[in-house]
CSV table of C-alpha atoms in Angstrom, one decimal:
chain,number,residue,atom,x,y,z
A,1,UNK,CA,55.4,84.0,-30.4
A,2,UNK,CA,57.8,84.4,-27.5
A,3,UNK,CA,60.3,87.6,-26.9
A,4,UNK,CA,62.6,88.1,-24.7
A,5,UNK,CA,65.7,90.5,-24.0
A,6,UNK,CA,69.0,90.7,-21.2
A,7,UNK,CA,71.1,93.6,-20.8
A,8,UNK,CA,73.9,94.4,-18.4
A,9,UNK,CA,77.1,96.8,-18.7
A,10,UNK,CA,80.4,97.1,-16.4
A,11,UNK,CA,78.7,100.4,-15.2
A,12,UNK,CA,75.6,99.1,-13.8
A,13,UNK,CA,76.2,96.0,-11.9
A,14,UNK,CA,72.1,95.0,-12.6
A,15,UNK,CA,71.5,93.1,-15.2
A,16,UNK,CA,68.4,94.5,-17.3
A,17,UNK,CA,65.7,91.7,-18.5
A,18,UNK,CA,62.3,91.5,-19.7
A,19,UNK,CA,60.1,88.9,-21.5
A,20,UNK,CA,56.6,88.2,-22.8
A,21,UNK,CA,54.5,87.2,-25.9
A,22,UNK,CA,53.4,88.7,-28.8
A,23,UNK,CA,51.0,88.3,-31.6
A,24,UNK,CA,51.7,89.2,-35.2
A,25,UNK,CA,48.8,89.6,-37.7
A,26,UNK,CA,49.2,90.3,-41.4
A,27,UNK,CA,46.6,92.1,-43.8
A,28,UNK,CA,46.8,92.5,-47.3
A,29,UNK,CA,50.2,91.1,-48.3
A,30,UNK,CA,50.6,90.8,-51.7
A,31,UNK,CA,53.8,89.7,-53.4
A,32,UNK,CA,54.4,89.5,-57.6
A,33,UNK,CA,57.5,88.6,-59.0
A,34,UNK,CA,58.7,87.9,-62.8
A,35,UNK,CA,60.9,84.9,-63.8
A,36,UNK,CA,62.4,83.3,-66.7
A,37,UNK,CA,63.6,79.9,-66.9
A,38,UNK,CA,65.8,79.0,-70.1
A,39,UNK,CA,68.1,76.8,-71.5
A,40,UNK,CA,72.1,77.7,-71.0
A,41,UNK,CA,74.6,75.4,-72.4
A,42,UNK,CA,72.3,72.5,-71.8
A,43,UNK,CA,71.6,73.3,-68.7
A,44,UNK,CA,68.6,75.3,-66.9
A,45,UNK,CA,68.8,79.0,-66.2
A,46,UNK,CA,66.6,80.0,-63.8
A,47,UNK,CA,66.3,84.4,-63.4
A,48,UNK,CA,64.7,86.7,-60.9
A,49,UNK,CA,63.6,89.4,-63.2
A,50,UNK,CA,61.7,91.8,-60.6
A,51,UNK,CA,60.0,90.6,-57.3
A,52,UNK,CA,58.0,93.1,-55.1
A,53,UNK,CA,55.9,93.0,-52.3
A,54,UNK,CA,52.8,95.3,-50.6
A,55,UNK,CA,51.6,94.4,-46.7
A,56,UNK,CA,48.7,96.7,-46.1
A,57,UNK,CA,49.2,96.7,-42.5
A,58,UNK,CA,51.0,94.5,-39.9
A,59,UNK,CA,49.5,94.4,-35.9
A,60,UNK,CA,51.6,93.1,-33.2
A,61,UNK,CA,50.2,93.1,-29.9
A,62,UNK,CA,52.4,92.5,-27.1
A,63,UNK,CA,51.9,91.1,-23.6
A,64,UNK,CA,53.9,90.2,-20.3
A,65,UNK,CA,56.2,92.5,-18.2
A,66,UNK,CA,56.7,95.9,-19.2
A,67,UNK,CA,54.8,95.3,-22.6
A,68,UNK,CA,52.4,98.6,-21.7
A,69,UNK,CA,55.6,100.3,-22.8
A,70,UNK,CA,57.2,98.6,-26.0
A,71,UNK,CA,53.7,98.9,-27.5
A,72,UNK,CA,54.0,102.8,-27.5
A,73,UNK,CA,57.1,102.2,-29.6
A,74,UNK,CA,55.8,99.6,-31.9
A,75,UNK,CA,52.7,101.2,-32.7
A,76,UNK,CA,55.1,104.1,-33.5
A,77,UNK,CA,57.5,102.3,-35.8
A,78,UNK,CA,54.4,100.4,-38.0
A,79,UNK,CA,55.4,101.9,-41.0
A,80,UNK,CA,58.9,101.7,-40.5
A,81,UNK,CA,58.1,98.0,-40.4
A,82,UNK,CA,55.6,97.4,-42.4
A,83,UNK,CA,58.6,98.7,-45.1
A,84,UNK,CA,61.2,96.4,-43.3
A,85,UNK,CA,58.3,93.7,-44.0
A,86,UNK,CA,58.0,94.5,-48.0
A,87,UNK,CA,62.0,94.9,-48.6
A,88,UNK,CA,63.0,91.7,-46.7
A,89,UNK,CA,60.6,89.5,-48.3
A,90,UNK,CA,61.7,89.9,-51.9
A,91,UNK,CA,65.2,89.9,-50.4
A,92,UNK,CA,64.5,86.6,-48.9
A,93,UNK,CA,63.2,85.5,-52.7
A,94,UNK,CA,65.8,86.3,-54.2
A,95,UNK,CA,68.5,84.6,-52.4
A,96,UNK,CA,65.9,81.2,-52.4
A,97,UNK,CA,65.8,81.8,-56.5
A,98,UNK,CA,69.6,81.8,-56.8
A,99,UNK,CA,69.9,78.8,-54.7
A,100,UNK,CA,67.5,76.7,-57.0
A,101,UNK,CA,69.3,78.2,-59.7
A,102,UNK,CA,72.3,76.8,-58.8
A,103,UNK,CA,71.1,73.4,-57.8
A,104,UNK,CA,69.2,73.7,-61.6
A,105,UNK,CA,73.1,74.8,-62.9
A,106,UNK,CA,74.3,71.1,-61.2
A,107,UNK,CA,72.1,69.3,-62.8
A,108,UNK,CA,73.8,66.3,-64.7
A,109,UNK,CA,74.4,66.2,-68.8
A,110,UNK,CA,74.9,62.7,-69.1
A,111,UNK,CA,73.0,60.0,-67.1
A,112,UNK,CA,75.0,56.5,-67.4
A,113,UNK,CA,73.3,53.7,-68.9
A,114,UNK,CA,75.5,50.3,-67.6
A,115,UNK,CA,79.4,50.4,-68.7
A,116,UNK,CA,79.1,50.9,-72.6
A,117,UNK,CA,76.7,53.8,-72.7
A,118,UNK,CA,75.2,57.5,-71.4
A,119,UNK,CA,71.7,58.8,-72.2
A,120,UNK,CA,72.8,62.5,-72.6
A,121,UNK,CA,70.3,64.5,-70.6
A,122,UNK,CA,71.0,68.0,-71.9
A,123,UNK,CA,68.5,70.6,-72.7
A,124,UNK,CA,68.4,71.2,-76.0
A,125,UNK,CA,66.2,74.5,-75.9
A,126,UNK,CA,63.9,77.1,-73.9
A,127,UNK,CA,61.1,75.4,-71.7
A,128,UNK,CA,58.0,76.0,-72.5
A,129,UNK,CA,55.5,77.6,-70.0
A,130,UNK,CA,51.9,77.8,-69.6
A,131,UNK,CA,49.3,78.1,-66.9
A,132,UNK,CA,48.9,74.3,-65.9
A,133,UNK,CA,51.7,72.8,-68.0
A,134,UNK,CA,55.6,72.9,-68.9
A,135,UNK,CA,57.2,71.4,-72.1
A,136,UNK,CA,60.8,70.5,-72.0
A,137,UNK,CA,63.2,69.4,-74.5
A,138,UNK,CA,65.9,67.3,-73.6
A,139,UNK,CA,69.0,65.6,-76.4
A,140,UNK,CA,68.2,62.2,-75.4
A,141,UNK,CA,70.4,60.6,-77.5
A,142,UNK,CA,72.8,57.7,-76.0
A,143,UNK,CA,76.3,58.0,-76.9
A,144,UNK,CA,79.3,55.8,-76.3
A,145,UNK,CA,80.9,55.9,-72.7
A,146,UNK,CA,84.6,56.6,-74.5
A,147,UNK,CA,82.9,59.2,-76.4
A,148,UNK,CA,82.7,58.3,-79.8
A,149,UNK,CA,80.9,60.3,-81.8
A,150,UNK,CA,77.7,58.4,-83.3
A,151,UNK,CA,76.2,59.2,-86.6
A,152,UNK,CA,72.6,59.0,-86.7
A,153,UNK,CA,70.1,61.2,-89.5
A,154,UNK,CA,68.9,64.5,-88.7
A,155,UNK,CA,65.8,64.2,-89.4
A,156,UNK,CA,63.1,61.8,-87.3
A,157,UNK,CA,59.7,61.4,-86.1
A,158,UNK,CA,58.3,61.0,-83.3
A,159,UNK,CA,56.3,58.2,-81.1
A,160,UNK,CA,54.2,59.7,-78.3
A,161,UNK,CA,53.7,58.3,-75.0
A,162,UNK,CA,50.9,59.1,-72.2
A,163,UNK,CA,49.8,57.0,-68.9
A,164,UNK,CA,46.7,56.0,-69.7
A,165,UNK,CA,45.6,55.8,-65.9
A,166,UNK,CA,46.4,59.9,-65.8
A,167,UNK,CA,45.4,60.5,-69.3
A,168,UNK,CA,42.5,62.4,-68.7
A,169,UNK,CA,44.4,65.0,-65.8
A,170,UNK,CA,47.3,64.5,-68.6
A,171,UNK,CA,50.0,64.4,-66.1
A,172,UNK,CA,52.3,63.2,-67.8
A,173,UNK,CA,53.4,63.0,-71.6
A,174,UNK,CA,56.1,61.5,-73.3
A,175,UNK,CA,57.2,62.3,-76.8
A,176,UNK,CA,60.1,60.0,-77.9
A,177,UNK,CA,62.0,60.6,-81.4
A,178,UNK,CA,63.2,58.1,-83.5
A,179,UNK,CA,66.8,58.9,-83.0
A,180,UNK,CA,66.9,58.0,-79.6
A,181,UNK,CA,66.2,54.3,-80.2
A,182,UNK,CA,68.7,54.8,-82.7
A,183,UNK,CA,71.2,56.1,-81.1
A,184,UNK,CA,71.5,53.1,-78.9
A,185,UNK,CA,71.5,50.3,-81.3
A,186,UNK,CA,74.1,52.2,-82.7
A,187,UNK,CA,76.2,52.5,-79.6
A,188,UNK,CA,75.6,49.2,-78.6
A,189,UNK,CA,76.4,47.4,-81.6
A,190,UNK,CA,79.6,49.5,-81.7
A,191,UNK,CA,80.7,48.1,-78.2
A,192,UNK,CA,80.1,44.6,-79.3
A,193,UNK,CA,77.0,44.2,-77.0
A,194,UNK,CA,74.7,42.7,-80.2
A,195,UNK,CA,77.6,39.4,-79.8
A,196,UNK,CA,76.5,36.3,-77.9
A,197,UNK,CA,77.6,32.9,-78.0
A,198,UNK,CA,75.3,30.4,-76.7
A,199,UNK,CA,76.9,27.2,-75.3
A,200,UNK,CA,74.1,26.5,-72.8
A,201,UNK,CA,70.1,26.1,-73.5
A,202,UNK,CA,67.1,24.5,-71.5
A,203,UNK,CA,67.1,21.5,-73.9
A,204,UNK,CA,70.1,20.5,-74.1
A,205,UNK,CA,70.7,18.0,-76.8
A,206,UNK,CA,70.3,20.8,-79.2
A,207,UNK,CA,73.5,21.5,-78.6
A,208,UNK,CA,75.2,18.7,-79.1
A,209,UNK,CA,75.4,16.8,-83.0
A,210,UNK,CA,73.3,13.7,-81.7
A,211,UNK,CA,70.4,16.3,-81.6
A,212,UNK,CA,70.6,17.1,-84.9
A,213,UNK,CA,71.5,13.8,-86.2
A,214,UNK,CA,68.4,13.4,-88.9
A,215,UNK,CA,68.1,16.7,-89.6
A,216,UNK,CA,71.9,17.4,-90.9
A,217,UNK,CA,73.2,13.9,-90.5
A,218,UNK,CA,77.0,15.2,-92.2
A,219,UNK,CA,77.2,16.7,-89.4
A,220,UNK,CA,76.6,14.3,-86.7
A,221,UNK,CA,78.6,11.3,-89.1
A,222,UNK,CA,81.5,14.0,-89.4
A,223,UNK,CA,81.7,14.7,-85.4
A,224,UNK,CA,79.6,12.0,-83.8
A,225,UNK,CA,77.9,13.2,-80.3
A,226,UNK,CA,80.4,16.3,-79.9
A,227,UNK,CA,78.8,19.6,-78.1
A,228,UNK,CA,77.9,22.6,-80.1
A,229,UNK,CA,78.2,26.3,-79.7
A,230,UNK,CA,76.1,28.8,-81.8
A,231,UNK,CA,78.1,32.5,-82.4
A,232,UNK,CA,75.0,34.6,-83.1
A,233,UNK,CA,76.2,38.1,-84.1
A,234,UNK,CA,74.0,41.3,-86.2
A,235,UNK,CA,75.6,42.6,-89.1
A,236,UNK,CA,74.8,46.0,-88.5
A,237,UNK,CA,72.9,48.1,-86.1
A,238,UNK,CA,69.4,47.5,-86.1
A,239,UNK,CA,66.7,49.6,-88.2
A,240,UNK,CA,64.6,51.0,-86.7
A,241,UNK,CA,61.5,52.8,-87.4
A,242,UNK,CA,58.7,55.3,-85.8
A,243,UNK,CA,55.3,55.3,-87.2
A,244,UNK,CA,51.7,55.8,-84.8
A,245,UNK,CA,51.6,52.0,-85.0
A,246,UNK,CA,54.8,51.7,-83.2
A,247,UNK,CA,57.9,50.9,-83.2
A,248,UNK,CA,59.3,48.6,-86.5
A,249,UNK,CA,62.8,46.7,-86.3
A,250,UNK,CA,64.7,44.9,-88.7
A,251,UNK,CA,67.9,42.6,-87.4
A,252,UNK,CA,70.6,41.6,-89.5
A,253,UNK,CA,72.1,38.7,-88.2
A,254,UNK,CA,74.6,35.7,-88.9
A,255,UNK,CA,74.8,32.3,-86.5
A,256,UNK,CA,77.9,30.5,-87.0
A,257,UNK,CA,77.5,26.6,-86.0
A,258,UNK,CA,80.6,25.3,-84.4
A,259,UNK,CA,81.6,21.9,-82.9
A,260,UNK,CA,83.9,21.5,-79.9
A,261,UNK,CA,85.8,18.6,-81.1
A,262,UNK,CA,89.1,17.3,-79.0
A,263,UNK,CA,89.1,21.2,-77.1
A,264,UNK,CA,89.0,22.9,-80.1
A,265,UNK,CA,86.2,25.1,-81.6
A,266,UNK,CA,85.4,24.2,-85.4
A,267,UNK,CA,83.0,26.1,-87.2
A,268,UNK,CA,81.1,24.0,-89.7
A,269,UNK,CA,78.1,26.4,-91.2
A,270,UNK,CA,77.0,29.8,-91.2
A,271,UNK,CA,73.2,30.9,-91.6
A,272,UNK,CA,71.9,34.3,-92.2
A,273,UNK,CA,69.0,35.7,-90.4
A,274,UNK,CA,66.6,38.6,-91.6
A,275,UNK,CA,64.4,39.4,-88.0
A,276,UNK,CA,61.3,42.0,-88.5
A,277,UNK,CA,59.9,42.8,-85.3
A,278,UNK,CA,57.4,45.3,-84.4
A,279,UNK,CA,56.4,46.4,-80.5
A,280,UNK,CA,54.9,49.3,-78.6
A,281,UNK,CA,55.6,51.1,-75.1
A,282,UNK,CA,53.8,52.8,-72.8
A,283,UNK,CA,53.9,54.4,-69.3
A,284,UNK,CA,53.0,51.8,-66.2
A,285,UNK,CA,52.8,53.4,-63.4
A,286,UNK,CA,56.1,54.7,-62.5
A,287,UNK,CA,58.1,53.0,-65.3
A,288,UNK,CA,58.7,53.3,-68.8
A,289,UNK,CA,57.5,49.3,-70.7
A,290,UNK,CA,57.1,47.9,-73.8
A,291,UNK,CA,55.9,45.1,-75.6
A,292,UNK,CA,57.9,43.1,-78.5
A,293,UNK,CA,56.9,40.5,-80.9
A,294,UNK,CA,58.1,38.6,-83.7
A,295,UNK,CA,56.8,39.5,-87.1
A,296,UNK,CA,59.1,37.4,-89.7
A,297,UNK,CA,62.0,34.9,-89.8
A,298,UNK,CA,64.2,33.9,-92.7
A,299,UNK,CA,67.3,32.1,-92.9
A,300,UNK,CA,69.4,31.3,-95.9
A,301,UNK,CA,72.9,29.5,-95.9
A,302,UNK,CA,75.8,31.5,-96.0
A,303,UNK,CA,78.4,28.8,-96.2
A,304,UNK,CA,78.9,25.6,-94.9
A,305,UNK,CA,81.9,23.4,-94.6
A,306,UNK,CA,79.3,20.2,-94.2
A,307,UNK,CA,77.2,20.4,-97.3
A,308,UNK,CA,74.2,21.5,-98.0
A,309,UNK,CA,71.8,22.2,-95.0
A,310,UNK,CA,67.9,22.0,-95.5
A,311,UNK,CA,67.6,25.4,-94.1
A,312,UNK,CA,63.6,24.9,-93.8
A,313,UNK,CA,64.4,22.2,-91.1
A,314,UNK,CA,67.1,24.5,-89.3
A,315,UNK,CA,64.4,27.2,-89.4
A,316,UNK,CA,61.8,25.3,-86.8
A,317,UNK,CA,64.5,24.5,-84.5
């Protein structure tokens, strides 16, 4: 390292200046400290509980201009800073832990999931620490973007995740409660998002009554070659359920068949749909995947302004 000084004063019209180099060596520092990290108001707390720090000895060996001189004074001073040395780093600590603390205190509650919906991010209690790891508990629950209060059970299992390219290092593992899945069927069929009208499909004809002329031919004879539109809406929020086999749903649906005849919408039948579908997830890489697939279909007829409809034929299509 480099030093250098400059003095000058109204009485002495000289100006004073040296330079030269230095090396600093370091022997036996040792530094312990204590901390607690801990959940406050959702939020992580992060405390200095004591911090201390032992240098056995510090040499600095100067060099260049007058450094024959400043090396009595060092060399007189050690101790004095070898004590600077062990007071200023724990001082320096300190103020580094309170900065992370407060970066830790602005930490978001709520993370937002599109327009409808937040993923609430809050810590729900103390981390847990141990030599290699650290367990942390978050709400996880989605709630509504207005607020709404959604009611979900207390009580739910849980469905564990783990990469399974770091499973042996166990970097990373993921354990995912029931609630949370069920938190945002619930919000989202609350917002309407479990709605959708389908007016427009790769085959075509099925939407129009010429497609389905032998297979409910009231309907074609009663609106001959008019374009259909299909209101598929759930009844309620999905169930859904944890198990170690994965993850089970069961939809609740209704599909109202309308015609579009002269501009105006007509709805002609309504069938009811029970959906069981079972999947799994699991960690890929950086990102969080799944896997869905269709377990059981049935349909009944709920009404129909068209007669009867042979719901088994409905059913394939």
């Amino acid at each position: 390292m480099s030093w250098e000084y400059s003095y000058s004063t109204w009485l002495v019209p000289v100006t004073i200046s040296d330079r030269g180099t230095a090396s600093v060596k370091v022997k036996g520092m040792e530094v312990g400290l204590s901390l607690t990290l801990m959940d406050k108001s959702g939020t992580l707390k992060l405390s200095l509980l004591d911090c201390g720090c032992y240098v056995k000895a510090i040499s600095i060996k100067l060099d260049g201009g007058s450094s024959w001189l400043y090396q009595v004074a060092v060399d007189a001073f050690e101790k004095q800073i070898v004590s600077a040395v062990e007071e200023a780093i724990p001082e320096k600590i300190g103020e580094e832990i309170t900065n992370l603390d407060s970066k830790l205190q602005d930490l978001p509650k709520e993370m937002p999931v599109g327009e409808a919906a937040a993923l609430n991010v809050s810590f729900v209690k103390d981390p847990m620490l141990s030599e290699s790891s650290i367990d942390l508990e978050i709400d996880g629950l989605f709630i509504a973007s207005d607020d709404r209060n959604i009611d979900v059970p207390e009580n739910y299992p849980r469905l564990s995740l783990s990469s399974p390219s770091c499973r042996a290092a166990e970097m990373i593992q993921i354990s995912l409660h029931e609630n949370v899945l069920k938190s945002a069927s619930f919000v989202y069929f609350d917002a309407g998002y479990m709605n959708l009208i389908v007016d427009k499909i790769p085959d075509e004809k099925l939407l129009n009554t010429a497609g389905w002329k032998y297979i409910v031919p009231q309907l074609y004879k009663q609106y001959p070659n008019d374009d259909m539109e299909l209101n598929i809406s759930a009844n309620s929020p999905p169930i859904i359920k944890v198990s170690d086999r994965g993850i089970d749903t069961t939809i609740y649906s209704d599909i109202i068949i309308s015609v579009l005849d002269s501009g105006e919408v007509i709805s002609v039948a309504c069938i009811s749909l029970v959906i069981h579908a079972s999947g799994s997830a699991q960690i890929l890489r950086n990102n969080l995947a799944g896997t869905i697939k269709l377990d059981e279909l049935s349909a009944s007829l709920k009404w129909s302004k068209i007669g009867n409809l042979h719901i088994h034929l409905v059913q394939v299509i």
